[in-house]
CSV table of C-alpha atoms in Angstrom, one decimal:
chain,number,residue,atom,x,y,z
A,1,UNK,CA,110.8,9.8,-87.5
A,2,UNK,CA,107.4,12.0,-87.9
A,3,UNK,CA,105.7,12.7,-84.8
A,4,UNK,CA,101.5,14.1,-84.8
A,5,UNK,CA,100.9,16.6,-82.3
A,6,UNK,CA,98.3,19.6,-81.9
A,7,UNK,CA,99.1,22.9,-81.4
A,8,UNK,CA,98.8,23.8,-77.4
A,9,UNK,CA,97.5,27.3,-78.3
A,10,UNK,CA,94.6,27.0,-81.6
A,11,UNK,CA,94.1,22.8,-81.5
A,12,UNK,CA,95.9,22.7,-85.5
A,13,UNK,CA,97.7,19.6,-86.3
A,14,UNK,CA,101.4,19.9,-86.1
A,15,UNK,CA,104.1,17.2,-87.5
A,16,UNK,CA,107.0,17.4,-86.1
A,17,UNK,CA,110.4,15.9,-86.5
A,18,UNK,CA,112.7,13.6,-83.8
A,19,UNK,CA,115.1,16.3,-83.9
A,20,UNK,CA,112.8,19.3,-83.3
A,21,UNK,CA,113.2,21.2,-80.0
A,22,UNK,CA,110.6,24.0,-81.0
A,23,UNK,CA,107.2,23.5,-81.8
A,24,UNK,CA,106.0,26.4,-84.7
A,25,UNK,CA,102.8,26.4,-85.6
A,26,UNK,CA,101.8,26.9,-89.3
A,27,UNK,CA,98.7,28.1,-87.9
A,28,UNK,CA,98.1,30.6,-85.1
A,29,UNK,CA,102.2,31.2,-85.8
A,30,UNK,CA,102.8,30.3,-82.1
A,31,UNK,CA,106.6,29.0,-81.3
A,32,UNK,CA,107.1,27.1,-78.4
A,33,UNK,CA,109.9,24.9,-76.7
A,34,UNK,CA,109.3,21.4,-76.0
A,35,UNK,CA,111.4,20.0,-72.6
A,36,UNK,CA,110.4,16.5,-71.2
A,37,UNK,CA,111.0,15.4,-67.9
A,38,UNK,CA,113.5,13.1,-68.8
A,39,UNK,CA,113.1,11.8,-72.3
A,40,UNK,CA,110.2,11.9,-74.9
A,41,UNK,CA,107.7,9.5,-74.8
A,42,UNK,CA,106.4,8.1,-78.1
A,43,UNK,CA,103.4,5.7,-79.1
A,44,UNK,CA,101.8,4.1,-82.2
A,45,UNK,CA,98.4,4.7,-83.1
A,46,UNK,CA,96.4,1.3,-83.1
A,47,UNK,CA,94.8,0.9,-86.2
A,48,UNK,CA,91.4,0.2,-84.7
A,49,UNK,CA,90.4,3.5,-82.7
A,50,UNK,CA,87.3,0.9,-81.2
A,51,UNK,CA,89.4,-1.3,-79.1
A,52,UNK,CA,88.0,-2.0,-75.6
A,53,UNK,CA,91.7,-2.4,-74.0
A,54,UNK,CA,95.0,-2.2,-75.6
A,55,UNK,CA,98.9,-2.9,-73.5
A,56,UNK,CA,101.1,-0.8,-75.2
A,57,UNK,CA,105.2,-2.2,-74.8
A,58,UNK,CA,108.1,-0.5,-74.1
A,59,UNK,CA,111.1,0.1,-76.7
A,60,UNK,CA,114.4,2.1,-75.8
A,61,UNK,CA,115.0,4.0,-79.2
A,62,UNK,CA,118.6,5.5,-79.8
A,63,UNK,CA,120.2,7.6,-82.6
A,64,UNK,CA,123.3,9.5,-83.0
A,65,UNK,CA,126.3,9.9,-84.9
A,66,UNK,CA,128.9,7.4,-83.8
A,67,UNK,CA,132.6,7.7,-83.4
A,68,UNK,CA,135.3,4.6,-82.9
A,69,UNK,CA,138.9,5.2,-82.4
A,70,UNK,CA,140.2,1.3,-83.9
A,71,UNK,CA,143.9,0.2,-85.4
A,72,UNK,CA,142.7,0.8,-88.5
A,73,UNK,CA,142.3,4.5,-87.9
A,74,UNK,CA,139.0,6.3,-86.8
A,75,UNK,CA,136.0,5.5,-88.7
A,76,UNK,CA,132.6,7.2,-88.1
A,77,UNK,CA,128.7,6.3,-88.7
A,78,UNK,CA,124.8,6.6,-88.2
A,79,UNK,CA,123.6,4.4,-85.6
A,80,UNK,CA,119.8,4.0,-85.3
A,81,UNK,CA,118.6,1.1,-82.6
A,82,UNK,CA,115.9,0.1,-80.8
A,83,UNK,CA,115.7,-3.1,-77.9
A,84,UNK,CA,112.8,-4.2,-75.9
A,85,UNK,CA,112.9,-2.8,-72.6
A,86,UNK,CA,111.1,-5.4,-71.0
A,87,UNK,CA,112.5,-9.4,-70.2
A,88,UNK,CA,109.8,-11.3,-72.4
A,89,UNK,CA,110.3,-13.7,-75.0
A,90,UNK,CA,106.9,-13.5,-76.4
A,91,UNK,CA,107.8,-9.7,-78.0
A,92,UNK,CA,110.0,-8.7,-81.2
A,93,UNK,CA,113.2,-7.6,-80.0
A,94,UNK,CA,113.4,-4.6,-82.0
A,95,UNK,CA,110.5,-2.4,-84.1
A,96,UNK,CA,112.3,-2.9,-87.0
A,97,UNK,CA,111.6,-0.2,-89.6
A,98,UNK,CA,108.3,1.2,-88.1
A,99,UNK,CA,109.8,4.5,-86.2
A,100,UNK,CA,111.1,5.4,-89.8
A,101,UNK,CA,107.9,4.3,-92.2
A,102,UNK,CA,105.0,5.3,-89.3
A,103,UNK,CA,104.2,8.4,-87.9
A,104,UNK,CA,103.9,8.5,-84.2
A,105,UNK,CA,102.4,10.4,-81.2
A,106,UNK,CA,103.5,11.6,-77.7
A,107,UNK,CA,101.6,9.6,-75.1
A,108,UNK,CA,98.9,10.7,-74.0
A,109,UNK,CA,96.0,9.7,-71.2
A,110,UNK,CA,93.4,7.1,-72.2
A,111,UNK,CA,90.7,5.1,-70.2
A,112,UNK,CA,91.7,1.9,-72.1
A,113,UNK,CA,95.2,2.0,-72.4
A,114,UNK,CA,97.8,0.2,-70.0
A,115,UNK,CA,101.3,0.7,-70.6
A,116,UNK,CA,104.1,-2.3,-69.6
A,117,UNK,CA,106.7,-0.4,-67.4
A,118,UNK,CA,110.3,-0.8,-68.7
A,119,UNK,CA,112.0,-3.6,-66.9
A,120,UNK,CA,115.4,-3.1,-68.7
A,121,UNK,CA,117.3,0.5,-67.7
A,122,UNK,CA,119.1,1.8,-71.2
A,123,UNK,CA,122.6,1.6,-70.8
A,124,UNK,CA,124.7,3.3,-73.8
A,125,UNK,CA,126.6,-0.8,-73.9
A,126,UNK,CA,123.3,-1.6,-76.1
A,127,UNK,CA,124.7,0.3,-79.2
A,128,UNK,CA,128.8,0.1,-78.3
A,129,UNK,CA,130.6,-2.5,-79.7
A,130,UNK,CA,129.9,-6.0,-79.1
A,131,UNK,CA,133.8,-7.0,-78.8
A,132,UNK,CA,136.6,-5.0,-78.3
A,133,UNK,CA,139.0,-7.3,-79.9
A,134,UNK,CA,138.5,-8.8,-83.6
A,135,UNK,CA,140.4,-10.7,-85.7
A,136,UNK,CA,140.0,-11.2,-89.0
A,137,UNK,CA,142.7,-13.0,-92.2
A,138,UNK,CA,143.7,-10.9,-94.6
A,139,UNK,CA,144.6,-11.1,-97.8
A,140,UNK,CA,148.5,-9.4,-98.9
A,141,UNK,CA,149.7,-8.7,-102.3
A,142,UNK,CA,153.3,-8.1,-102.2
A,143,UNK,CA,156.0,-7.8,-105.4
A,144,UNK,CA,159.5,-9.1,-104.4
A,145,UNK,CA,162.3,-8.3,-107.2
A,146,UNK,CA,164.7,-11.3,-107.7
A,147,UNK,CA,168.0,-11.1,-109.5
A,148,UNK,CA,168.2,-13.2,-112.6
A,149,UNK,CA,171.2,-14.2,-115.0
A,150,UNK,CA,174.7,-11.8,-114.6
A,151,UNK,CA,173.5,-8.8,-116.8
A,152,UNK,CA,172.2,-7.8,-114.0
A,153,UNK,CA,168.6,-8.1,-114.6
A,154,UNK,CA,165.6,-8.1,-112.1
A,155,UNK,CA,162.2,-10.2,-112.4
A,156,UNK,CA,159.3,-8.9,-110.5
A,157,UNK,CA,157.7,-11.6,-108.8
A,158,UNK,CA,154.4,-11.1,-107.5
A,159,UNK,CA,153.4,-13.0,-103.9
A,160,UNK,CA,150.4,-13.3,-102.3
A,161,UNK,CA,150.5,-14.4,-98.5
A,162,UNK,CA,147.5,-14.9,-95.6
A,163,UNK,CA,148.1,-12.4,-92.6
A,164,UNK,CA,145.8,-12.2,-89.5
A,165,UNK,CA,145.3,-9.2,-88.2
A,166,UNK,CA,143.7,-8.1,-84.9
A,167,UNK,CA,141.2,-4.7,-85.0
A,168,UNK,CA,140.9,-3.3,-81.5
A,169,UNK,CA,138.7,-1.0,-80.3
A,170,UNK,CA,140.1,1.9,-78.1
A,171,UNK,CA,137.2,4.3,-77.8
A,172,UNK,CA,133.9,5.1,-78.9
A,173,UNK,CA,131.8,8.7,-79.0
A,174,UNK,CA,128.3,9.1,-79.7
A,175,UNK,CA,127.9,13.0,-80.4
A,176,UNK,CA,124.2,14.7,-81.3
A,177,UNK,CA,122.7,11.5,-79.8
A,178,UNK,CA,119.0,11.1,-78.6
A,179,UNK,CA,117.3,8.5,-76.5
A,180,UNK,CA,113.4,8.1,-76.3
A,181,UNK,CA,110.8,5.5,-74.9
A,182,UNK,CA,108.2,4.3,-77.7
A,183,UNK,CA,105.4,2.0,-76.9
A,184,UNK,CA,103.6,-0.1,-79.7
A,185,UNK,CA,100.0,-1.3,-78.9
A,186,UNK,CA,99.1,-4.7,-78.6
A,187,UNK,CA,95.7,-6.5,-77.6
A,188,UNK,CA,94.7,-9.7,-76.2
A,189,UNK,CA,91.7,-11.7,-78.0
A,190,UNK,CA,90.8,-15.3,-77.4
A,191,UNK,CA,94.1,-15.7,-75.0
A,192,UNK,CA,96.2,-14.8,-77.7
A,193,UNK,CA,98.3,-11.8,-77.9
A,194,UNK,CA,97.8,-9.7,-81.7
A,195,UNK,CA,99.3,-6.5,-83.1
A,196,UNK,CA,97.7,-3.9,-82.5
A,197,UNK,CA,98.8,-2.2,-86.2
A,198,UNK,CA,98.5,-5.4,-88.1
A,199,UNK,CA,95.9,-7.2,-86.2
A,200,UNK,CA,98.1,-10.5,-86.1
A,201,UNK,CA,98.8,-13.2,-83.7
A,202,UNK,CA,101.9,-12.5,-82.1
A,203,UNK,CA,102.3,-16.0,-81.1
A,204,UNK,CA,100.4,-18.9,-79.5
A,205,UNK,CA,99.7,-19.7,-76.3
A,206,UNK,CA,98.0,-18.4,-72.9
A,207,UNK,CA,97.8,-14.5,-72.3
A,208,UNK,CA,101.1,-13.8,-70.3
A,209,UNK,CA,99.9,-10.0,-70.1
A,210,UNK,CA,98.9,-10.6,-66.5
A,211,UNK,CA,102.7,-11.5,-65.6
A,212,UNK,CA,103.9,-8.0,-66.1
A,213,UNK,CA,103.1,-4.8,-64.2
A,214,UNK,CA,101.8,-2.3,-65.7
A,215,UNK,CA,101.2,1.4,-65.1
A,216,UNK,CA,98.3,4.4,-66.2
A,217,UNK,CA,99.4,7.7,-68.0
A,218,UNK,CA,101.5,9.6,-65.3
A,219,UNK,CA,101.9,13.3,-65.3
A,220,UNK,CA,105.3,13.5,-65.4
A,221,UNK,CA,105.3,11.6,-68.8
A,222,UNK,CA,104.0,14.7,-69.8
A,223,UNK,CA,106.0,17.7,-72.6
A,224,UNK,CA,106.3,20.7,-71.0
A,225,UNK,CA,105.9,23.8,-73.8
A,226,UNK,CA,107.7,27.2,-72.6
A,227,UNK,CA,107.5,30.1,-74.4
A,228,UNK,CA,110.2,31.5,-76.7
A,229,UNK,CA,110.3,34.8,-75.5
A,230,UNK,CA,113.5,36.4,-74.2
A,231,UNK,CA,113.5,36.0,-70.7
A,232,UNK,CA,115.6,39.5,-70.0
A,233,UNK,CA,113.6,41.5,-72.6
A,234,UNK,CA,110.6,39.6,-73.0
A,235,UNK,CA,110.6,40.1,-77.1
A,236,UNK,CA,110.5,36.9,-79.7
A,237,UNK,CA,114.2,34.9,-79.9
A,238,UNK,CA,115.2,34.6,-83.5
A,239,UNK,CA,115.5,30.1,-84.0
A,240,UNK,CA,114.8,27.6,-86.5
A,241,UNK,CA,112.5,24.4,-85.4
A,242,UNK,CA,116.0,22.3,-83.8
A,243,UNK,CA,117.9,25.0,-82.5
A,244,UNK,CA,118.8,24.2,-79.4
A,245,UNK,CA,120.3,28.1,-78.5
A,246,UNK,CA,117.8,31.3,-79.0
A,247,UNK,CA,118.7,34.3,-79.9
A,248,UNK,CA,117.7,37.8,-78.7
A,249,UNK,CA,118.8,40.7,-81.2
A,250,UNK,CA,116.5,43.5,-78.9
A,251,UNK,CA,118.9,42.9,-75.9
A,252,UNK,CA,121.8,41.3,-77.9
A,253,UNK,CA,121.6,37.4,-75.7
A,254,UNK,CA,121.7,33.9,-76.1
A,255,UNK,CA,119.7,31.5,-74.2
A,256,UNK,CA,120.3,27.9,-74.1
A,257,UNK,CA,117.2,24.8,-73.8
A,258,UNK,CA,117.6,22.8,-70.9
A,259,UNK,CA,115.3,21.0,-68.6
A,260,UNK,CA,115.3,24.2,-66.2
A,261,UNK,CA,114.4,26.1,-68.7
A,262,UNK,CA,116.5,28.6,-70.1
A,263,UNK,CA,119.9,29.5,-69.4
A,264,UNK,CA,122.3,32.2,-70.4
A,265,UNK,CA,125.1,31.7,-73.4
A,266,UNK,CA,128.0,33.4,-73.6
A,267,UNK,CA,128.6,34.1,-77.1
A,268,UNK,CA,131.3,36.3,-79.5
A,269,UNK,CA,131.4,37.5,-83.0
A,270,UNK,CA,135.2,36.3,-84.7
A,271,UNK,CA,136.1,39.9,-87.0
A,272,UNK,CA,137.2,38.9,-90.2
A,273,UNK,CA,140.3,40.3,-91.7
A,274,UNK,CA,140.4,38.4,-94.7
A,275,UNK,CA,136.4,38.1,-96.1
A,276,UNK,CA,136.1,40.3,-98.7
A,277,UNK,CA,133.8,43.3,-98.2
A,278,UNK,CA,130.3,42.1,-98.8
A,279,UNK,CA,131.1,38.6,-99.7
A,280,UNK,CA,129.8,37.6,-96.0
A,281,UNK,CA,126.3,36.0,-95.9
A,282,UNK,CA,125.9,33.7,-93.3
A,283,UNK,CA,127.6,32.8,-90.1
A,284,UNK,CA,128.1,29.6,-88.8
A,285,UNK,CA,128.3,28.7,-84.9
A,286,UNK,CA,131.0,26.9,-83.2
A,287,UNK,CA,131.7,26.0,-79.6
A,288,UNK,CA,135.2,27.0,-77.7
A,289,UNK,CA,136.2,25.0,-75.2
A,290,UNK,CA,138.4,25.3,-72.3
A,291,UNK,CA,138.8,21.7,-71.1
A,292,UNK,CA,140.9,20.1,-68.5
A,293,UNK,CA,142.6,16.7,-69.8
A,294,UNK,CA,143.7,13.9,-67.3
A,295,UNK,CA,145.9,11.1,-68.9
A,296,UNK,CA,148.0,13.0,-71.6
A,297,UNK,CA,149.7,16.4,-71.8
A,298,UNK,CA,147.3,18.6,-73.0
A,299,UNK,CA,147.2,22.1,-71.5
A,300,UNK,CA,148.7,24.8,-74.0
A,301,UNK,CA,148.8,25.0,-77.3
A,302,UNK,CA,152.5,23.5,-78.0
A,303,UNK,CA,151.4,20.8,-76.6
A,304,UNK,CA,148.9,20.1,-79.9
A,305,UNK,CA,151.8,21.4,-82.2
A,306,UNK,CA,153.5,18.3,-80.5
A,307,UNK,CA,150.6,16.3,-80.7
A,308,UNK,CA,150.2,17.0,-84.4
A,309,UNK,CA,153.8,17.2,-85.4
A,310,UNK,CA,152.9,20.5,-86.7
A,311,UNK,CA,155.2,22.2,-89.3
A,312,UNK,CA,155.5,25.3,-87.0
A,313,UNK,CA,158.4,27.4,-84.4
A,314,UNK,CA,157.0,26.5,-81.1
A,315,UNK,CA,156.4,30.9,-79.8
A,316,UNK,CA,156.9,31.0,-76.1
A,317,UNK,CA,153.9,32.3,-75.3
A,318,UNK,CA,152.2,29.2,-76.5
A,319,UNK,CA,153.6,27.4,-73.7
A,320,UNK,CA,151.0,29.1,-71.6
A,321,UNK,CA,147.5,27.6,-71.1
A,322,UNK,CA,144.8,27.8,-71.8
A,323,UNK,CA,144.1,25.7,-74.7
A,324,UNK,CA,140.7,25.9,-76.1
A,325,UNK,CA,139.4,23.1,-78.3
A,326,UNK,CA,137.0,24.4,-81.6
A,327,UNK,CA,134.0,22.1,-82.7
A,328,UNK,CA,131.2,22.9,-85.1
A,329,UNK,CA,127.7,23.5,-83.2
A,330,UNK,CA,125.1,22.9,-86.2
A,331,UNK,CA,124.8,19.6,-87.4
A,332,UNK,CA,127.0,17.9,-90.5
A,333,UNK,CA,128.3,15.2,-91.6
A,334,UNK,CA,130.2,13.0,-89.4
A,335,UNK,CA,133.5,13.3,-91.5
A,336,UNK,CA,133.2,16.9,-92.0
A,337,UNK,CA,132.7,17.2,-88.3
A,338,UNK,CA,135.9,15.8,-87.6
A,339,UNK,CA,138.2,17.7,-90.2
A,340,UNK,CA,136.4,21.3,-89.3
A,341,UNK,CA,136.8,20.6,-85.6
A,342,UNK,CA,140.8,19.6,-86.6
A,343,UNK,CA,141.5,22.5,-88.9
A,344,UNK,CA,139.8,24.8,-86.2
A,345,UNK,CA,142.0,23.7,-83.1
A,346,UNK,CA,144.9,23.7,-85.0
A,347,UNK,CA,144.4,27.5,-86.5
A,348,UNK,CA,144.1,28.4,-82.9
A,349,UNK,CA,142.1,31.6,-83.7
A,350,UNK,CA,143.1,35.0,-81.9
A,351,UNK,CA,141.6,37.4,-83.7
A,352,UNK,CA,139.3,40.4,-82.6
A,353,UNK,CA,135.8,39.5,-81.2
A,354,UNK,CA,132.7,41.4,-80.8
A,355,UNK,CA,130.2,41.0,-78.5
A,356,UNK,CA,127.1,41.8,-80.5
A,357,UNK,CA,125.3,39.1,-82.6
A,358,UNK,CA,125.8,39.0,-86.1
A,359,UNK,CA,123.3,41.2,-88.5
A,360,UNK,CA,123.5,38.6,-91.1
A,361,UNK,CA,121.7,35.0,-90.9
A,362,UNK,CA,123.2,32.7,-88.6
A,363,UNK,CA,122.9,28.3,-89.1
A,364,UNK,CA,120.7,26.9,-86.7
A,365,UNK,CA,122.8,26.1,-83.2
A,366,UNK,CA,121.6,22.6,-82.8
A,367,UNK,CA,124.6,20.8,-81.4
A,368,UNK,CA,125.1,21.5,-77.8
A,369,UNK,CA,128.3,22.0,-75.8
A,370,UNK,CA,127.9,18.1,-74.3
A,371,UNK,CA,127.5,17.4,-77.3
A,372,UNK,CA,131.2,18.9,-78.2
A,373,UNK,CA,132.7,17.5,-75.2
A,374,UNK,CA,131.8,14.2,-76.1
A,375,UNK,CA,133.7,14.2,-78.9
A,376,UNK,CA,136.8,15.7,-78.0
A,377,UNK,CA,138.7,12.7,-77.5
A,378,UNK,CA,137.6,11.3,-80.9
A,379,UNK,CA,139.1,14.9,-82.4
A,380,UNK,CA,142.2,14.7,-80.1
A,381,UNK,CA,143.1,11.0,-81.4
A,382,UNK,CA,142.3,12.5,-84.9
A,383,UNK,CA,144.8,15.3,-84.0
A,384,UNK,CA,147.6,12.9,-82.8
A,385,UNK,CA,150.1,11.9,-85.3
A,386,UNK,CA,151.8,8.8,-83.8
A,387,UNK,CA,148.5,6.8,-83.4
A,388,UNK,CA,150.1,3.8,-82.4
A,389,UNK,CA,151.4,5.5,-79.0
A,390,UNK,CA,148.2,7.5,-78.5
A,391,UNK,CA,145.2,5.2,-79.3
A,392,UNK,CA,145.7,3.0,-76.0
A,393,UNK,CA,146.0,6.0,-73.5
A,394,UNK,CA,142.6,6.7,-74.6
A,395,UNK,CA,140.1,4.7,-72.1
A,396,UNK,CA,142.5,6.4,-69.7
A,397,UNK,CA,141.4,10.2,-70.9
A,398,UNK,CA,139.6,12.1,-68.5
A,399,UNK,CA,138.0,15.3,-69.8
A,400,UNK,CA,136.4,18.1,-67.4
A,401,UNK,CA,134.7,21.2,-69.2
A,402,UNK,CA,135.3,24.2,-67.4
A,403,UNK,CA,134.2,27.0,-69.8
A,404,UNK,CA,132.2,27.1,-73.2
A,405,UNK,CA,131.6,30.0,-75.5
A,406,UNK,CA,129.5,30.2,-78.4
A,407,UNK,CA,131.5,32.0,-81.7
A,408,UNK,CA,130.0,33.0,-84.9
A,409,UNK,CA,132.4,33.0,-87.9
A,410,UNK,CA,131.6,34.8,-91.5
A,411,UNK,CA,131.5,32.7,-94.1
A,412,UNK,CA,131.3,33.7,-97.6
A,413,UNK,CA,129.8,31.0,-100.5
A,414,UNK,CA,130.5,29.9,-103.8
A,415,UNK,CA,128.4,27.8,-106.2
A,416,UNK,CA,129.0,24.8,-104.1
A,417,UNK,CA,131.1,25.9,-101.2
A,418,UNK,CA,131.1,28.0,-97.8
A,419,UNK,CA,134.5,28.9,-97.2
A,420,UNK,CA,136.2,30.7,-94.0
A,421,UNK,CA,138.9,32.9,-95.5
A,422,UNK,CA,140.7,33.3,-91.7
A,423,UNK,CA,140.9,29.7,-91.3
A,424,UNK,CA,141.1,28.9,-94.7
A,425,UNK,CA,138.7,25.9,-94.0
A,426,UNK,CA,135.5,25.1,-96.4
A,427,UNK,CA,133.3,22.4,-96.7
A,428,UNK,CA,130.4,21.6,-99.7
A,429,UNK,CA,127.1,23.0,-99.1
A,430,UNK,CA,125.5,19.0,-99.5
A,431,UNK,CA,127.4,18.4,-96.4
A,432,UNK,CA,125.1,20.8,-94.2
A,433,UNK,CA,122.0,19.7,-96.2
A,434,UNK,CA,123.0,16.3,-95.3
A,435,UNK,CA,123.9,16.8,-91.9
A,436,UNK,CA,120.0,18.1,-91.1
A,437,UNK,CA,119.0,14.4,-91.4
A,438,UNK,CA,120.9,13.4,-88.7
């Protein structure tokens, strides 16, 4: 989704992207953080500049990676909605494919424009699972071997048998998820409602526009853009356009985005003991967490050797908390996500830190440490050998953060890999290119 915007500072036109969090202009070179109120506010352009009135209508949009812990195992995916916000049946349901083929703007104050208030609150049961319980025959293809004659021979008989099978959701995650309002225009001519894009008749009838409220442009719709300057040192933060961390190599900080502006990050450098010298080039970001789990036994480290059924000698003093969870905190593919935040946890990393930022690039920090914590029950059921005995204590989980810290770990490259030597985990470099999209 491409969103048209002008630079606050010099008036150039700026396109941005849904995930962006900083606004760079190509222009006067200006870098600036973007922070709604709430959530961002979108609208379409009419197609006729001229028109004396138009009623623009709400849409919830929502997109994120989702997560589902089932029988079958834990499958993953894109999910990309978006529902009428209003109780009409005179308006589409959804937009369709026009927040991915037409580029949009925030809203913005005009004399002839009313907007249609949402009526419908967004609740995250919109894009869950309809049912919790499916089922669904199957089709079984067994071989049974059946003694024939008194040589002792064996005939393989194949058999093919109907089965029905029940699929039952246990949990679901959405991780690296955002929300936003849009509003398409419509207009009203000879007591018919039209598109305001494709100048067509909605449908037929009296104008029912009158029957909704409807509301001006109000300030607080409005983006707030901060500067990006280190609030301790006052020098430029080193981010790409979706980072949602900045980085400060004058006074060696971190400072988080948030809707009260920015916020301190605790951060650490993992030492390598394995990279090779000079093989590191980048380093990638990942979030520790210290959690506290209610509903399963989950507060040292042996306790995810059990978990796991790990091939290891339970050492006694991993019978003493805390137990920190790893998950990636740039943005890749959803499968990818899952096995890196697995190998992670399980390596358990306690190797030397330093507390200076790294000299060599780091990937953008664009998943935030909600974002992690949402997904830790996904990665724990992913940990968790037994399934069957673990997937249904899962609505009962409780999870409580009580510390995050940002770690950098080197990574060295190959033609079509980054690999970490000290956790001997790698992943293909299309993975990250991939995982940008989301």
């Amino acid at each position: 989704m491409r969103i048209e915007h002008q630079c606050p500072q010099c008036g150039a036109p700026v396109v941005l992207e849904e995930t962006d969090r900083l606004l760079t202009c190509d222009f006067c070179k200006t870098k600036l953080c973007m922070q709604p109120r709430d959530y961002f506010r979108y609208c379409f352009t009419p197609s006729d500049p001229f028109l004396e009135e138009v009623i623009y209508v709400p849409y919830w949009r929502f997109r994120g990676v989702h997560y589902t812990c089932r029988t079958s195992g834990i499958a993953n995916g894109i999910v990309d909605k978006t529902f009428l916000a209003v109780e009409s049946e005179h308006f589409t349901q959804t937009l369709g494919l026009r927040p991915q083929t037409l580029k949009l703007r925030f809203v913005q104050p005009a004399d002839n424009a009313r907007f249609i208030p949402p009526g419908i609150p967004f609740e995250k049961s919109f894009v869950e699972a309809k049912r919790d319980v499916t089922y669904e025959t199957v089709t079984v293809h067994e071989t049974r071997f059946v003694r024939r004659g008194t040589q002792g021979d064996y005939a393989e008989i194949p058999i093919t048998r109907k089965e029905l099978r029940e699929e039952r959701i246990y949990h679901e995650a959405f991780v690296a998820d955002t929300m936003s309002l849009i509003y398409t225009p419509m207009f009203v001519r000879n007591g018919r409602f039209h598109d305001a894009i494709l100048n067509e008749v909605l449908f037929d009838g009296p104008p029912v526009y009158e029957s909704f409220p409807y509301e001006i442009f109000s300030g607080g719709w409005a983006v707030n853009f901060l500067p990006t300057l280190c609030p301790e040192c006052g020098w430029n933060t080193l981010a790409e356009r979706d980072s949602c961390v900045l980085l400060c190599n004058t006074c060696n900080s971190a400072w988080e985005t948030g809707g009260q502006g920015l916020k301190r990050v605790g951060f650490r450098t993992a030492l390598s003991t394995k990279a090779a010298e000079g093989s590191v080039r980048q380093y990638l970001p990942f979030w520790r967490l210290k959690v506290e789990v209610e509903g399963l036994k989950l507060d040292c480290y042996a306790d995810v050797v059990r978990l796991g059924t790990l091939p290891r000698v339970i050492q006694p003093g991993w019978e003493e908390p805390p137990l920190f969870f790893w998950t990636p905190a740039f943005r890749i593919t959803p499968a990818v996500y899952r096995r890196m935040s697995k190998q992670f946890t399980i390596a358990n990393f306690s190797g030397e830190f330093d507390d200076r930022l790294p000299s060599a690039p780091i990937q953008s920090i664009n998943l935030t440490a909600e974002d992690a914590l949402d997904s830790l029950t996904t990665i724990i059921a992913d940990l968790a050998i037994n399934k069957r005995k673990v997937l249904p204590l899962l609505p009962g989980i409780k999870i409580a953060l009580r510390e995050a810290l940002l770690v950098f770990f080197p990574v060295s490259e190959t033609d079509h890999e980054y690999v970490q030597p000290d956790i001997r985990c790698s992943f293909l470099k299309n993975a990250l290119e991939q995982g940008k999209n989301i």
